[in-house]
Amino acid sequence: MAVCFFRPMLAMLWIERGLGIPPTPFEILVRELLSPQEQAETTVLVTHKRSGKESDHDFVPPPILAAFLDRQLDREAEESIDIPAAKAMPDMDGVFRLLLREAFA
């Protein structure tokens, strides 16, 4: 089980569920996508990450998170995942263009 895939996996789920661009704060991804038990176990992972211990070869992630990642990786291998088009992008393009016009007017 690869712990290094945890954030990207949550970001992929965020996009897959049509929630738009994934937020940068990890806590938002965790709060919105994981069960209460998985959220609680995430604190163990974050603690190890902050201490630099998650790269230790003997680090064993909490079983509930290992199971979550294994399920997601198995699901990806078994099915073709249809990621919805980003709905907000045309709106964001318009805002960006408006800001550019105003800045250079």
C-alpha atoms as one frame of an Amber mdcrd trajectory, in Angstrom:
protein
   0.000   0.000   0.000   1.504   3.285  -1.070   0.859   6.084   1.402   2.349
   8.573  -1.054  -0.793   8.174  -3.175  -3.136   9.360  -0.437  -3.477  13.057
  -1.356  -3.635  12.407  -5.126  -6.233   9.701  -4.529  -8.420  12.099  -2.555
  -7.979  14.767  -5.236  -9.027  12.268  -7.895 -12.128  11.345  -5.899 -12.966
  15.043  -5.509 -12.841  15.533  -9.282 -14.620  12.266  -9.972 -17.522  13.331
  -7.759 -17.901  16.526  -9.756 -16.834  18.839  -6.930 -14.598  20.963  -9.170
 -10.943  21.718  -8.643  -9.618  19.947  -5.532  -8.835  22.264  -2.628  -5.245
  22.698  -1.549  -5.837  22.195   2.189  -5.551  18.479   2.898  -7.994  18.833
   5.802 -10.835  19.777   3.438 -10.271  16.694   1.294 -10.221  14.496   4.385
 -13.316  16.079   5.941 -15.406  15.907   2.779 -14.373  12.526   1.364 -13.573
  10.187   4.246 -15.704   8.458   6.836 -15.381   9.600  10.455 -13.208   6.563
  11.249 -10.941   7.255   8.271 -10.725  10.920   9.278  -9.636   9.957  12.793
  -6.969   7.596  11.484  -5.666  10.268   9.137  -4.273  12.083  12.171  -1.841
   9.197  12.657  -0.635   9.562   9.083  -0.323  13.356   9.376   1.624  13.017
  12.640   4.091  10.637  11.006   4.368  12.865   7.958   5.151  15.943  10.056
   7.802  14.049  11.985   9.329  12.675   8.783   8.588   9.114   9.870   6.220
   8.235   7.017   9.243   7.561   4.847  10.579   5.030   7.351  10.600   1.546
   5.900   8.989   0.154   9.022   6.101   2.645   8.998   2.791   0.825   8.801
  -0.176   3.039   7.937  -3.348   2.662   9.960  -5.205  -0.424   8.662  -8.378
   1.539   7.916  -6.456   3.885   5.601  -4.546   1.052   3.995  -7.876  -0.637
   3.241  -9.304   2.606   1.818  -6.361   3.058  -0.559  -6.371  -0.589  -1.557
 -10.096  -0.368  -2.406  -9.539   2.743  -4.494  -6.582   1.283  -6.349  -8.500
  -1.934  -7.007 -11.491   0.052  -8.251  -9.303   2.040 -10.630  -7.791  -1.140
 -12.003 -11.204  -2.759 -12.520 -13.224   0.025 -14.077 -12.841   2.879 -16.450
 -13.311   6.024 -14.414 -15.235   8.784 -16.138 -14.015  12.141 -14.847 -16.535
  14.921 -15.473 -15.422  18.019 -17.326 -14.553  20.903 -15.072 -17.774  22.923
 -14.970 -16.225  26.045 -13.497 -13.429  26.468 -16.024 -15.369  28.568 -18.580
 -16.477  30.833 -15.723 -12.924  31.148 -14.447 -11.646  31.864 -17.971 -14.177
  34.702 -18.215 -13.107  36.172 -14.881  -9.453  35.955 -15.872 -10.087  37.663
 -19.205 -12.141  40.393 -17.520  -9.341  41.038 -15.025  -6.804  41.245 -17.845
  -8.964  43.719 -19.793  -9.408  45.893 -16.712  -5.716  45.734 -15.818  -4.572
  46.811 -19.283  -7.365  49.283 -20.089
